[in-house]
Short mmCIF file of C-alpha atoms in Angstrom, two decimals:
data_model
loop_
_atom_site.label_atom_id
_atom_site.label_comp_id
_atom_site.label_asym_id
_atom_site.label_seq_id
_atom_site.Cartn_x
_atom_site.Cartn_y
_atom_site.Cartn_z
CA UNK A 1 360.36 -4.57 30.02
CA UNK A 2 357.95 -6.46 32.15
CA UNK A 3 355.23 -3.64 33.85
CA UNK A 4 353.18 -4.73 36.99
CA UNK A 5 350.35 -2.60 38.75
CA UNK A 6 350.02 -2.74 42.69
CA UNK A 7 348.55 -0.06 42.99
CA UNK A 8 345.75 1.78 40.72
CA UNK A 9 343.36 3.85 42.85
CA UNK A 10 343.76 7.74 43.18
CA UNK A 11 343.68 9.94 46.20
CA UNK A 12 343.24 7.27 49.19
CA UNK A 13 342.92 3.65 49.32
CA UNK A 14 339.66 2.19 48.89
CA UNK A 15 338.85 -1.37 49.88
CA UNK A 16 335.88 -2.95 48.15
CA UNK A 17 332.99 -3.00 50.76
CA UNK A 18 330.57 -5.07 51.83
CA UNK A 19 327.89 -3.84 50.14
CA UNK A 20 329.78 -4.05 46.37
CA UNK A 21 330.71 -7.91 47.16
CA UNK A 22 326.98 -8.46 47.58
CA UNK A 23 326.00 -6.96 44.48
CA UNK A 24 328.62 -8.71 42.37
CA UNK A 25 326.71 -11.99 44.10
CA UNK A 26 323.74 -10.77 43.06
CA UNK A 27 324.62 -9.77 39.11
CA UNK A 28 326.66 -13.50 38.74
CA UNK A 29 323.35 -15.33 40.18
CA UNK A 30 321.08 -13.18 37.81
CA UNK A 31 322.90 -14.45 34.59
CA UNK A 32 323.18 -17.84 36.03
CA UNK A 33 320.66 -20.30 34.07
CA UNK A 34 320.16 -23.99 35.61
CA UNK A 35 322.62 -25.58 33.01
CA UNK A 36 325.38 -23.34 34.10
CA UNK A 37 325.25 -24.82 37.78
CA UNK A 38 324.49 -28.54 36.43
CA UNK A 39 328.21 -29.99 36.71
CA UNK A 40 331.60 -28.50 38.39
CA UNK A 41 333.00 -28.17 34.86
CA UNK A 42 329.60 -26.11 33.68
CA UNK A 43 329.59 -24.36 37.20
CA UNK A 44 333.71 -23.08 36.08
CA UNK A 45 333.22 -22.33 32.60
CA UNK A 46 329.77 -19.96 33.69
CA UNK A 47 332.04 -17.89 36.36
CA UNK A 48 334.95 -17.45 33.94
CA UNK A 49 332.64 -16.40 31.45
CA UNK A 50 331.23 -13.48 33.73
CA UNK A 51 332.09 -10.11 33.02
CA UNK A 52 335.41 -8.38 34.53
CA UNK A 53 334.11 -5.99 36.90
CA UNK A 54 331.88 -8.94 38.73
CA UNK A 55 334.82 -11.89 38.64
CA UNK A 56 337.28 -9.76 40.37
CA UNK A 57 338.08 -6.03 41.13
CA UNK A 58 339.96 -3.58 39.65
CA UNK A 59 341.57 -2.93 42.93
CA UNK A 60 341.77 -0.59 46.15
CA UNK A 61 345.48 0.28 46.88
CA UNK A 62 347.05 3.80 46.02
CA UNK A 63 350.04 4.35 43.41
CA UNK A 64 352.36 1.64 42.94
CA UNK A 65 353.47 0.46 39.75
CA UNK A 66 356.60 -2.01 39.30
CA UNK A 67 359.03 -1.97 36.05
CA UNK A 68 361.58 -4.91 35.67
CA UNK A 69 363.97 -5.85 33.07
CA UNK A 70 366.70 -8.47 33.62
CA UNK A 71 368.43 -7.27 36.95
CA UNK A 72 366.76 -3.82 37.26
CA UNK A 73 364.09 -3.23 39.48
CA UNK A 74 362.30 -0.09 39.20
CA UNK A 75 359.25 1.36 41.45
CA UNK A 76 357.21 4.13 40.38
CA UNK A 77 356.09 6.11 43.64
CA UNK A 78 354.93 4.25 47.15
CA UNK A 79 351.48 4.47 47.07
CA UNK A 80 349.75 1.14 49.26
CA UNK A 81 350.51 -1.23 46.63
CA UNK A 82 354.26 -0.72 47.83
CA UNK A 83 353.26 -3.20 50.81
CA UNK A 84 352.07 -5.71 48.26
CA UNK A 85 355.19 -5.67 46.05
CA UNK A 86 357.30 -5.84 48.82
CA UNK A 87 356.11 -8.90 49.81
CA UNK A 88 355.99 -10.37 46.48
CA UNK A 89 358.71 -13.76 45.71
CA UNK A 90 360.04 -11.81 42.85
CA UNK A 91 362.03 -9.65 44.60
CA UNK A 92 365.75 -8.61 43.08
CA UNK A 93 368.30 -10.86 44.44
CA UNK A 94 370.69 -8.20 44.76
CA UNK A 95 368.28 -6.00 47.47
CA UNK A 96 368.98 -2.95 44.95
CA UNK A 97 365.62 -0.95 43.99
CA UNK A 98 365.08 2.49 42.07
CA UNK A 99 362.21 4.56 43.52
CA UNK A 100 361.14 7.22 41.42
CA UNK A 101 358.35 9.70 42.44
CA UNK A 102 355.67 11.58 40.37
CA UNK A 103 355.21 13.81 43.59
CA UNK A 104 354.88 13.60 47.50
CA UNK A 105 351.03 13.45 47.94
CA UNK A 106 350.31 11.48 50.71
CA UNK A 107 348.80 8.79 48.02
CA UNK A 108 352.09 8.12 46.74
CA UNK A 109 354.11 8.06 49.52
CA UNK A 110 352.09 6.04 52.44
CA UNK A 111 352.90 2.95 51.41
CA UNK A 112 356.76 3.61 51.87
CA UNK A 113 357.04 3.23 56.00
CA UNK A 114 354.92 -0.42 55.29
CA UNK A 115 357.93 -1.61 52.26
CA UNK A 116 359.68 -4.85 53.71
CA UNK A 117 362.86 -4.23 52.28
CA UNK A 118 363.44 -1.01 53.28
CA UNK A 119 364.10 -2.96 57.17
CA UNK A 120 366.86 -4.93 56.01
CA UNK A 121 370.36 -4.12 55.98
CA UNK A 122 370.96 -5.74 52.46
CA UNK A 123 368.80 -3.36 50.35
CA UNK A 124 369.90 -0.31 48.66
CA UNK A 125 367.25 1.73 47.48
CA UNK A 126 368.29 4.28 44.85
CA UNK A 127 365.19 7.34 45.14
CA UNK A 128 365.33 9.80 41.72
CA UNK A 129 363.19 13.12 41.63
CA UNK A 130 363.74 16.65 40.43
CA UNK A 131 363.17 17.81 43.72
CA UNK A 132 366.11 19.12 46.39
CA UNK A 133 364.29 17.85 49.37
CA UNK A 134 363.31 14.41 48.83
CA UNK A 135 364.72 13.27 51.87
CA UNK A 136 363.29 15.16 54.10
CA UNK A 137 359.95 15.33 52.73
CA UNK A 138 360.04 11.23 53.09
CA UNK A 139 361.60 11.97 56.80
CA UNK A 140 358.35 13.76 57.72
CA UNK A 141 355.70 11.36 57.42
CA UNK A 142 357.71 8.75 59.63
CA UNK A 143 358.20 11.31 62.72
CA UNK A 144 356.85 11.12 66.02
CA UNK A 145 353.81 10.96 66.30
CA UNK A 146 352.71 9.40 63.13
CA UNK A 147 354.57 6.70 62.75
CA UNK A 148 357.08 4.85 65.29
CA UNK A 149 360.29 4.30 62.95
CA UNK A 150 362.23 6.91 62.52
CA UNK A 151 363.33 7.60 58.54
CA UNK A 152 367.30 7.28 60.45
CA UNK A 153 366.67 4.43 62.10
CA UNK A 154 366.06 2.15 58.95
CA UNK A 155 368.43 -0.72 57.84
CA UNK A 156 368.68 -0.61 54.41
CA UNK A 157 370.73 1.74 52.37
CA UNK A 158 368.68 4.91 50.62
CA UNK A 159 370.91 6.92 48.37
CA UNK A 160 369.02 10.20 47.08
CA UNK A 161 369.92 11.40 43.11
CA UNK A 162 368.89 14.95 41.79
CA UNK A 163 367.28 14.45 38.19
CA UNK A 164 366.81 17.17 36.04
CA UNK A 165 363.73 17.76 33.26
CA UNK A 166 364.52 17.35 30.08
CA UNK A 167 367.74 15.38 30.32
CA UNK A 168 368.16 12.02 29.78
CA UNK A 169 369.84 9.77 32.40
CA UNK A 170 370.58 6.38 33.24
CA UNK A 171 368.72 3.14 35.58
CA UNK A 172 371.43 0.24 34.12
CA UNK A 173 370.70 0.02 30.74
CA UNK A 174 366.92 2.00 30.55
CA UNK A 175 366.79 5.10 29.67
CA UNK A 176 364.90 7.92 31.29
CA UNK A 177 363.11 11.26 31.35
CA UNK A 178 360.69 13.47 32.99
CA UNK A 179 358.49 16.46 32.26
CA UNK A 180 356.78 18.80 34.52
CA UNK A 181 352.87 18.37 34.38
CA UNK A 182 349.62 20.55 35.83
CA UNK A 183 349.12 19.03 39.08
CA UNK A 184 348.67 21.31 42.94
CA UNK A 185 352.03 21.36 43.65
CA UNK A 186 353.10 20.13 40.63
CA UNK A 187 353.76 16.51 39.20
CA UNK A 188 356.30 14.56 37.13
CA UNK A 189 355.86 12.10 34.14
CA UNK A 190 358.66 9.56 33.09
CA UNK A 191 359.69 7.32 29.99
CA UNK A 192 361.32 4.29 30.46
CA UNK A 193 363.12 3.68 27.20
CA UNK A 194 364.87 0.32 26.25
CA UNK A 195 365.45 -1.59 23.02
CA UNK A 196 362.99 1.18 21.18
CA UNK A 197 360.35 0.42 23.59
CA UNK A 198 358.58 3.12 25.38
CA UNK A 199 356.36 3.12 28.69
CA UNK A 200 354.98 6.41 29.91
CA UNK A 201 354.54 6.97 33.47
CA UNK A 202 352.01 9.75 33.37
CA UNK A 203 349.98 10.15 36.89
CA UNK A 204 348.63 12.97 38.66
CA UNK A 205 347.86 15.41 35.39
CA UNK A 206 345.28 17.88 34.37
CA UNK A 207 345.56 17.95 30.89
CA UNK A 208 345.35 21.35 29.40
CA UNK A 209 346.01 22.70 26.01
CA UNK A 210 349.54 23.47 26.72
CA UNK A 211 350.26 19.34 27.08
CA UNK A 212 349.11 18.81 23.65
CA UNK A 213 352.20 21.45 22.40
CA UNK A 214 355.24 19.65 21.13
CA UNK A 215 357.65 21.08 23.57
CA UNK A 216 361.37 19.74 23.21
CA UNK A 217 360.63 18.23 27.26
CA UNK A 218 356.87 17.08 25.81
CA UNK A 219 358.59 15.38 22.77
CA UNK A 220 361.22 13.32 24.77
CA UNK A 221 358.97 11.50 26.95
CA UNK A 222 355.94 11.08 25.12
CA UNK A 223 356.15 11.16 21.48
CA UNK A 224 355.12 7.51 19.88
CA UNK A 225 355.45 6.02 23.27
CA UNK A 226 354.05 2.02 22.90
CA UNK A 227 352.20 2.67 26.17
CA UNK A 228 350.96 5.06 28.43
CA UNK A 229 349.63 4.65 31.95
CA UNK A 230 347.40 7.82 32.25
CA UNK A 231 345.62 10.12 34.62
CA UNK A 232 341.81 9.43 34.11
CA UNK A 233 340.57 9.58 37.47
CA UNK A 234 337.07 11.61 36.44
CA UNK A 235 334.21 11.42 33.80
CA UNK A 236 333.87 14.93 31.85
CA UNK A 237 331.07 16.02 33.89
CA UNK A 238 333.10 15.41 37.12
CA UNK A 239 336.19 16.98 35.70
CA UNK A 240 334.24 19.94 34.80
CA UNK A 241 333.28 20.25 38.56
CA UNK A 242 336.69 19.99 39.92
CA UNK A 243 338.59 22.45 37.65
CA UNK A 244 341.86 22.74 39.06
CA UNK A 245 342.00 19.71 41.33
CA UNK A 246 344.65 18.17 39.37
CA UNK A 247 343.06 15.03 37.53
CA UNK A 248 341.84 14.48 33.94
CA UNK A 249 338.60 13.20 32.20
CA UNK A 250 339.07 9.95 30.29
CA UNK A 251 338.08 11.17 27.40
CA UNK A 252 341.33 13.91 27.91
CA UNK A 253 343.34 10.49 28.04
CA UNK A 254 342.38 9.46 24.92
CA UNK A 255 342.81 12.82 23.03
CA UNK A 256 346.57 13.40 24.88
CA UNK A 257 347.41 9.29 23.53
CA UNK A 258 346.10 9.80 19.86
CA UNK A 259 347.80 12.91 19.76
CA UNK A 260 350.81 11.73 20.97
CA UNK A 261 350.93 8.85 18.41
CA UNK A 262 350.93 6.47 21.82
CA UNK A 263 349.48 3.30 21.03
CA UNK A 264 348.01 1.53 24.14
CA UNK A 265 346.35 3.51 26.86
CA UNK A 266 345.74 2.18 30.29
CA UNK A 267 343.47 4.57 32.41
CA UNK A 268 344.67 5.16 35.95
CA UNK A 269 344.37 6.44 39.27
CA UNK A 270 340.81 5.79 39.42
CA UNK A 271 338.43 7.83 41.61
CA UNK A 272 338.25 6.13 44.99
CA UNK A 273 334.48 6.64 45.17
CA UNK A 274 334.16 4.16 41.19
CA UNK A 275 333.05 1.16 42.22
CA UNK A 276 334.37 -2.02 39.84
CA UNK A 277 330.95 -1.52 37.53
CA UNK A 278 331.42 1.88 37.29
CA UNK A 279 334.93 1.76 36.04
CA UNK A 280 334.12 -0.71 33.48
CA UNK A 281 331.64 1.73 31.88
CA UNK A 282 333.83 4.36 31.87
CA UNK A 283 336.66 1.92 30.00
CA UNK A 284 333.80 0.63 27.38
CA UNK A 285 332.96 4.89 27.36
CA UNK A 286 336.67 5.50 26.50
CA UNK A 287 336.76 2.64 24.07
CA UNK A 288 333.85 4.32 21.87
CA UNK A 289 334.90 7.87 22.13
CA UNK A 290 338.59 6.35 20.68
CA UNK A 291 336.41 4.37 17.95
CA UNK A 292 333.24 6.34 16.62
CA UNK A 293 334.77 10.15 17.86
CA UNK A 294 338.18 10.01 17.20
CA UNK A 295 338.83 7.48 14.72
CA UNK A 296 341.48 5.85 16.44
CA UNK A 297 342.52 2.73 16.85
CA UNK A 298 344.53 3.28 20.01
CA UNK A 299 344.24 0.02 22.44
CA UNK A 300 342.55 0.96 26.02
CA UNK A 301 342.69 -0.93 29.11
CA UNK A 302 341.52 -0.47 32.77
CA UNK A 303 345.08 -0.57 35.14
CA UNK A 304 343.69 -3.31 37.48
CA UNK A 305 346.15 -4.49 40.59
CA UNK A 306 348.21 -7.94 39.77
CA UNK A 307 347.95 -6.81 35.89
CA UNK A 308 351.11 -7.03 34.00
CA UNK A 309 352.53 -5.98 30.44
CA UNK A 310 355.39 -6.81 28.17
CA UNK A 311 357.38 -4.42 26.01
#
């Protein structure tokens, strides 16, 4: 399974401003010595040399991430990032995509009415949740007078499936299940499962003790999963402040993946007011509580737009 990120950033979409671009200037000039700017070849090697969160960005677009294996294309809610994928030159020949949702928050649905595809008459979009009302909750946000499409009057074909927690079902040859998780309004993780590989699709949580008991639902999607992508929108002093707003400290990420027996980590759906340096300290934060705390040897990583893995 090939995993791509289009979307990272939690709760609105947050393009880097301005002022951040300037200080990233001003931290690459600052380690710059006179030999590094000498030749083109010196002037290369010194930029890719400087640290992640100045030589790019983790990214500003809401939740989209993309799971492909052989013919099967498979999008994991329609956060901003949605406009970016659906524009990408990797597309499925066949037109046929399967949308699955974590929840309807506006973040992970506002990319949707912005999705090439969903204009042409030769895609079929199949959309999974445990919900009744999918259809018209995606209806909604395309009515008069917020958007000028009508849901009806789109070309391609959207067929609506009814999943149920706890069960195991069928995209091609992955298999899948969900679990209900402590979100407002509630939220949905998934496991992709093929060829004993196992991605978690885990946004949207507030940890709590009861997601650390081995439920028979818990155990099926995230027991010895190979990777996780993980709620870890706040630091613990932040998460302290917003009891009950739905998101999780990293350092809860890295307690839920050792005790899970996961083995890689990416933090996700970053708050939209990190900036890129920020974020990296909070990754290099996460890293050490795993190491000198915990005792783990999990493998952490920073979900950053364009990113890929292979399972």
């Amino acid at each position: 399974m090939l995993i791509r990120f289009w979307g990272v950033r939690g709760s609105l979409p947050t393009p880097i401003t301005p002022q951040q671009i300037q200080s990233k200037i001003m931290a690459a000039i600052q380690r710059a010595t006179p030999e590094d700017l000498q030749t083109e070849e010196s002037r290369a090697k010194f930029v890719s040399n400087l640290p992640t969160w100045i030589f790019g960005t983790t990214g500003g677009n809401t939740p989209c991430v993309e799971i492909k294996s052989g013919k099967t294309e498979i999008i994991l809610d329609a956060g901003t990032g949605i406009r970016l994928l659906g524009k990408s030159k990797d597309l499925p020949l066949s037109g046929n995509f399967n949308l699955l949702f974590s929840h309807f928050h506006w973040d992970h649905i506002q990319g949707l009415p912005f999705f090439d595809p969903i204009y042409s008459p030769e895609t079929t979009i199949n959309v999974y949740s445990p919900l009744d009302n999918t259809k018209e909750i995606l209806k909604e946000q395309m009515k008069h007078p917020y958007y000028p499409v009508p849901f009806n009057n789109l070309q391609s074909t959207i067929n609506f499936d009814k999943i149920n927690v706890g069960e195991y079902f069928y995209i091609d040859d992955i298999k899948v299940c969900c679990c209900k998780m402590s979100h407002p309004g509630n939220s949905y993780s998934y496991a992709f499962i093929k060829d004993d590989k196992k991605v978690v699709y885990a946004t949207d949580v507030e940890l709590k003790s009861k997601d650390f008991s081995n439920t028979p639902e818990a155990e099926l999607v995230f027991k010895n999963a190979d990777c996780i992508i993980l709620d870890s929108q706040y630091t613990v002093e932040e998460a302290n402040r917003k009891q009950n707003w739905g998101h999780s400290a990293f350092c809860n990420a890295v307690d839920f993946a050792i005790h899970w027996g996961i083995k890689k980590l990416y933090l996700f759906h970053h708050e939209p007011t990190y900036d890129d340096k920020k974020l990296n300290s909070i990754l290099q934060a996460a890293r050490w509580y795993a190491q000198y705390i915990e005792h783990s040897d999990v493998q952490i990583y920073l979900a950053k737009e364009a990113q890929e893995i292979n399972l």
